[in-house]
Short mmCIF file of C-alpha atoms in Angstrom, two decimals:
data_model
loop_
_atom_site.label_atom_id
_atom_site.label_comp_id
_atom_site.label_asym_id
_atom_site.label_seq_id
_atom_site.Cartn_x
_atom_site.Cartn_y
_atom_site.Cartn_z
CA MET A 1 -45.22 5.81 79.08
CA ALA A 2 -43.53 7.34 82.12
CA LYS A 3 -40.77 9.82 81.55
CA LYS A 4 -37.36 8.99 82.94
CA LYS A 5 -35.69 11.52 85.16
CA ASN A 6 -32.47 12.80 83.73
CA ALA A 7 -29.46 12.15 85.98
CA ARG A 8 -28.25 15.60 85.05
CA SER A 9 -31.10 17.73 86.26
CA GLY A 10 -29.29 20.97 85.50
CA THR A 11 -28.81 21.91 89.14
CA ALA A 12 -25.30 21.82 90.44
CA PRO A 13 -24.64 20.27 93.83
CA PRO A 14 -23.82 22.76 96.57
CA PRO A 15 -20.11 23.57 96.91
CA ALA A 16 -18.19 21.53 99.45
CA GLU A 17 -17.73 22.92 102.94
CA THR A 18 -14.53 24.97 103.06
CA ALA A 19 -12.50 26.22 106.00
CA GLU A 20 -13.76 29.72 105.21
CA SER A 21 -17.43 28.69 105.22
CA GLU A 22 -16.86 26.85 108.51
CA GLN A 23 -15.44 30.05 110.05
CA LEU A 24 -18.38 32.05 108.68
CA SER A 25 -20.75 29.52 110.29
CA ARG A 26 -18.99 30.04 113.63
CA LEU A 27 -19.44 33.80 113.24
CA ALA A 28 -23.14 33.27 112.39
CA GLU A 29 -23.58 31.31 115.63
CA ALA A 30 -22.02 34.15 117.63
CA LEU A 31 -24.40 36.65 115.98
CA VAL A 32 -27.54 34.84 117.23
CA LYS A 33 -27.61 36.83 120.48
CA TYR A 34 -27.87 40.10 118.52
CA GLY A 35 -31.11 39.03 116.82
CA VAL A 36 -29.82 39.50 113.28
CA GLY A 37 -30.52 37.24 110.35
CA THR A 38 -27.58 35.27 108.99
CA ARG A 39 -27.05 33.01 106.02
CA VAL A 40 -23.82 31.52 104.72
CA ILE A 41 -23.83 31.85 100.95
CA ARG A 42 -21.72 29.00 99.65
CA ARG A 43 -20.18 30.43 96.53
CA GLU A 44 -16.56 31.02 95.71
CA PRO A 45 -15.55 32.76 97.88
CA PRO A 46 -18.26 32.14 100.49
CA VAL A 47 -19.81 35.08 102.37
CA LEU A 48 -21.98 35.49 105.44
CA ARG A 49 -25.01 37.65 104.66
CA VAL A 50 -26.04 39.46 107.84
CA SER A 51 -29.26 41.46 108.00
CA ASN A 52 -31.04 43.54 110.59
CA PRO A 53 -34.70 42.51 110.59
CA GLU A 54 -35.67 46.04 111.63
CA SER A 55 -34.31 47.56 108.40
CA GLU A 56 -34.48 46.13 104.89
CA TYR A 57 -31.44 48.24 103.98
CA ALA A 58 -29.16 47.06 106.79
CA VAL A 59 -27.50 44.11 105.07
CA GLU A 60 -23.81 43.29 104.96
CA ASP A 61 -21.89 40.49 103.28
CA VAL A 62 -18.94 39.46 105.44
CA GLY A 63 -16.10 37.64 103.73
CA CYS A 64 -13.46 35.38 105.21
CA GLU A 65 -9.85 35.08 104.10
CA ARG A 66 -7.27 32.56 105.14
CA ARG A 67 -4.26 34.19 106.76
CA GLU A 68 -0.96 32.85 108.03
CA HIS A 69 -2.45 32.39 111.50
CA GLY A 70 -6.17 31.69 111.24
CA HIS A 71 -8.74 33.59 109.22
CA ALA A 72 -9.71 37.25 108.86
CA PHE A 73 -13.27 38.56 108.49
CA LEU A 74 -13.77 41.46 106.09
CA ALA A 75 -16.71 43.73 105.36
CA SER A 76 -17.86 43.89 101.75
CA PHE A 77 -16.07 47.23 101.40
CA GLY A 78 -12.75 45.80 102.59
CA VAL A 79 -12.61 46.86 106.24
CA HIS A 80 -11.04 44.29 108.56
CA LEU A 81 -13.64 43.28 111.19
CA GLY A 82 -11.72 40.68 113.18
CA THR A 83 -10.19 37.24 113.15
CA SER A 84 -11.15 33.66 113.85
CA GLU A 85 -9.36 34.09 117.17
CA SER A 86 -11.79 36.84 118.25
CA ILE A 87 -15.23 35.64 117.09
CA PRO A 88 -17.27 37.31 119.91
CA LEU A 89 -15.66 40.72 119.31
CA THR A 90 -16.07 40.31 115.55
CA ALA A 91 -19.75 39.43 116.02
CA ARG A 92 -20.28 42.61 118.05
CA LYS A 93 -18.65 44.69 115.29
CA VAL A 94 -20.79 43.08 112.60
CA ALA A 95 -23.97 43.61 114.68
CA TRP A 96 -23.01 47.28 115.10
CA LEU A 97 -22.36 47.56 111.36
CA VAL A 98 -25.95 46.53 110.56
CA GLY A 99 -27.40 48.65 113.37
CA ALA A 100 -28.38 45.83 115.72
CA THR A 101 -26.43 47.24 118.66
CA ASP A 102 -25.19 50.69 119.60
CA ARG A 103 -22.00 49.50 121.24
#
């Protein structure tokens, strides 16, 4: 007799796309030119994990917070990195933070 698959497999569906995870995805796209690894971790709150492939220790989780006008990007230790209005500049700061650029 074949076993039936349980409709509740024990794995939760991924969280719905939020405005914050959309902004983190935009930042990830801007980081491509720096050659860093990026992955949006869809938890609550979502974070963008950025890593420098040249160093296993150079990893930073960037958060995103809704503000009155747009969104702010924050390093895991609370430092403001930029806003959704300045994605290219924010990407450069994040790349510098993980050692992928010296500027």
